[in-house]
């Protein structure tokens, strides 16, 4: 909604609760969200749905690594750098992280990416 709010002149008129997650992502994409961010947000939405509808759901190391590997080079670079700053470590080895921790890092970075894109769009909107 950060992206739509930056572009749509009357975004506050929408009842965003009535929009599905996928619809919100597609709308953000139509408003300027980069494709690489869109693709990861869709994968995260699928993962979220699995957890929401299956009480015993868990994320495997391979699934977390697949999600990490699906990030664009840009998103992987930003994630690595933010990890180094947050953890005060120079080395970043995704395979050595717990799957939950790796997915959490991806979620935090996607949140930051969408916030930054919204701010950039607001700065460029007349």
Tab-separated table of C-alpha atoms in Angstrom:
chain	number	residue	atom	x	y	z
A	1	UNK	CA	0.000	0.000	0.000
A	2	UNK	CA	3.080	2.173	0.384
A	3	UNK	CA	3.533	2.116	-3.392
A	4	UNK	CA	-0.126	2.707	-4.254
A	5	UNK	CA	-0.328	5.512	-1.702
A	6	UNK	CA	2.627	7.207	-3.360
A	7	UNK	CA	1.077	7.116	-6.820
A	8	UNK	CA	-2.716	7.105	-6.537
A	9	UNK	CA	-4.164	10.553	-5.856
A	10	UNK	CA	-6.984	9.245	-3.650
A	11	UNK	CA	-5.538	6.026	-2.245
A	12	UNK	CA	-7.091	6.775	1.137
A	13	UNK	CA	-10.541	6.256	-0.403
A	14	UNK	CA	-9.920	2.532	-0.875
A	15	UNK	CA	-10.917	-0.077	1.641
A	16	UNK	CA	-7.644	-1.985	1.363
A	17	UNK	CA	-8.947	-4.760	3.627
A	18	UNK	CA	-11.161	-5.916	0.759
A	19	UNK	CA	-8.183	-6.431	-1.568
A	20	UNK	CA	-6.371	-9.773	-1.553
A	21	UNK	CA	-2.653	-9.803	-0.930
A	22	UNK	CA	-1.976	-10.804	-4.543
A	23	UNK	CA	-4.171	-7.971	-5.830
A	24	UNK	CA	-2.278	-5.482	-3.665
A	25	UNK	CA	1.049	-6.745	-5.015
A	26	UNK	CA	-0.178	-6.528	-8.614
A	27	UNK	CA	-1.533	-3.015	-8.004
A	28	UNK	CA	1.807	-1.968	-6.504
A	29	UNK	CA	3.557	-3.433	-9.543
A	30	UNK	CA	1.275	-1.421	-11.828
A	31	UNK	CA	2.159	1.678	-9.788
A	32	UNK	CA	5.903	1.217	-10.144
A	33	UNK	CA	7.064	-1.601	-7.860
A	34	UNK	CA	10.060	-3.268	-9.550
A	35	UNK	CA	9.425	-6.704	-11.049
A	36	UNK	CA	12.128	-8.384	-8.967
A	37	UNK	CA	10.462	-7.140	-5.777
A	38	UNK	CA	7.024	-8.158	-7.065
A	39	UNK	CA	8.220	-11.696	-7.770
A	40	UNK	CA	9.634	-12.157	-4.265
A	41	UNK	CA	6.516	-10.680	-2.636
A	42	UNK	CA	4.364	-13.189	-4.522
A	43	UNK	CA	6.569	-16.065	-3.297
A	44	UNK	CA	6.396	-14.737	0.251
A	45	UNK	CA	2.600	-14.548	-0.038
A	46	UNK	CA	2.474	-18.188	-1.101
A	47	UNK	CA	4.671	-19.152	1.840
A	48	UNK	CA	2.498	-17.132	4.205
A	49	UNK	CA	-0.652	-18.876	2.934
A	50	UNK	CA	0.867	-22.280	3.545
A	51	UNK	CA	1.557	-21.330	7.159
A	52	UNK	CA	-1.845	-19.730	7.627
A	53	UNK	CA	-3.738	-22.796	6.430
A	54	UNK	CA	-1.590	-25.595	7.822
A	55	UNK	CA	-0.932	-25.618	11.546
A	56	UNK	CA	2.033	-27.973	11.321
A	57	UNK	CA	3.740	-26.108	8.471
A	58	UNK	CA	7.476	-25.627	8.628
A	59	UNK	CA	10.054	-24.275	6.265
A	60	UNK	CA	12.828	-26.516	5.117
A	61	UNK	CA	16.391	-25.339	4.696
A	62	UNK	CA	16.084	-25.991	0.964
A	63	UNK	CA	12.890	-23.951	0.671
A	64	UNK	CA	14.503	-21.023	2.500
A	65	UNK	CA	17.583	-21.260	0.274
A	66	UNK	CA	15.411	-21.473	-2.846
A	67	UNK	CA	13.661	-18.294	-1.740
A	68	UNK	CA	17.021	-16.612	-1.124
A	69	UNK	CA	18.340	-17.776	-4.506
A	70	UNK	CA	15.257	-16.371	-6.232
A	71	UNK	CA	16.228	-12.865	-5.096
A	72	UNK	CA	17.714	-10.596	-7.711
A	73	UNK	CA	21.414	-9.806	-7.449
A	74	UNK	CA	20.470	-6.397	-6.055
A	75	UNK	CA	18.261	-7.817	-3.296
A	76	UNK	CA	20.871	-10.436	-2.361
A	77	UNK	CA	23.538	-7.727	-2.107
A	78	UNK	CA	21.335	-5.544	0.095
A	79	UNK	CA	20.425	-8.514	2.286
A	80	UNK	CA	24.094	-9.470	2.715
A	81	UNK	CA	25.058	-5.923	3.641
A	82	UNK	CA	22.192	-5.480	6.087
A	83	UNK	CA	23.090	-8.809	7.723
A	84	UNK	CA	26.674	-7.662	8.166
A	85	UNK	CA	25.511	-4.437	9.808
A	86	UNK	CA	22.847	-6.040	12.017
A	87	UNK	CA	24.988	-8.946	13.149
A	88	UNK	CA	28.327	-7.102	13.127
A	89	UNK	CA	29.826	-9.922	11.064
A	90	UNK	CA	31.746	-9.814	7.811
A	91	UNK	CA	30.748	-13.217	6.489
A	92	UNK	CA	27.277	-14.070	5.270
A	93	UNK	CA	26.541	-17.716	4.523
A	94	UNK	CA	22.809	-18.258	3.895
A	95	UNK	CA	23.141	-22.043	4.149
A	96	UNK	CA	24.483	-21.733	7.694
A	97	UNK	CA	21.434	-19.840	8.942
A	98	UNK	CA	18.350	-21.451	10.375
A	99	UNK	CA	15.625	-21.437	7.704
A	100	UNK	CA	13.394	-19.263	9.914
A	101	UNK	CA	16.189	-16.721	10.329
A	102	UNK	CA	16.940	-16.576	6.617
A	103	UNK	CA	13.269	-16.077	5.747
A	104	UNK	CA	13.004	-13.403	8.446
A	105	UNK	CA	15.943	-11.543	6.883
A	106	UNK	CA	14.296	-11.770	3.484
A	107	UNK	CA	11.011	-10.457	4.904
A	108	UNK	CA	12.731	-7.529	6.595
A	109	UNK	CA	14.613	-6.647	3.445
A	110	UNK	CA	11.507	-6.844	1.274
A	111	UNK	CA	9.700	-4.599	3.747
A	112	UNK	CA	12.548	-2.101	3.542
A	113	UNK	CA	12.641	-2.358	-0.252
A	114	UNK	CA	8.941	-1.579	-0.615
A	115	UNK	CA	9.175	1.303	1.875
A	116	UNK	CA	12.158	2.742	0.001
A	117	UNK	CA	10.371	2.396	-3.339
A	118	UNK	CA	7.329	4.178	-1.931
A	119	UNK	CA	9.477	7.021	-0.637
A	120	UNK	CA	11.242	7.293	-3.994
A	121	UNK	CA	7.913	7.399	-5.827
A	122	UNK	CA	6.598	10.080	-3.449
A	123	UNK	CA	9.699	12.167	-4.080
A	124	UNK	CA	9.125	11.958	-7.850
A	125	UNK	CA	5.370	12.559	-7.789
A	126	UNK	CA	4.380	16.160	-8.604
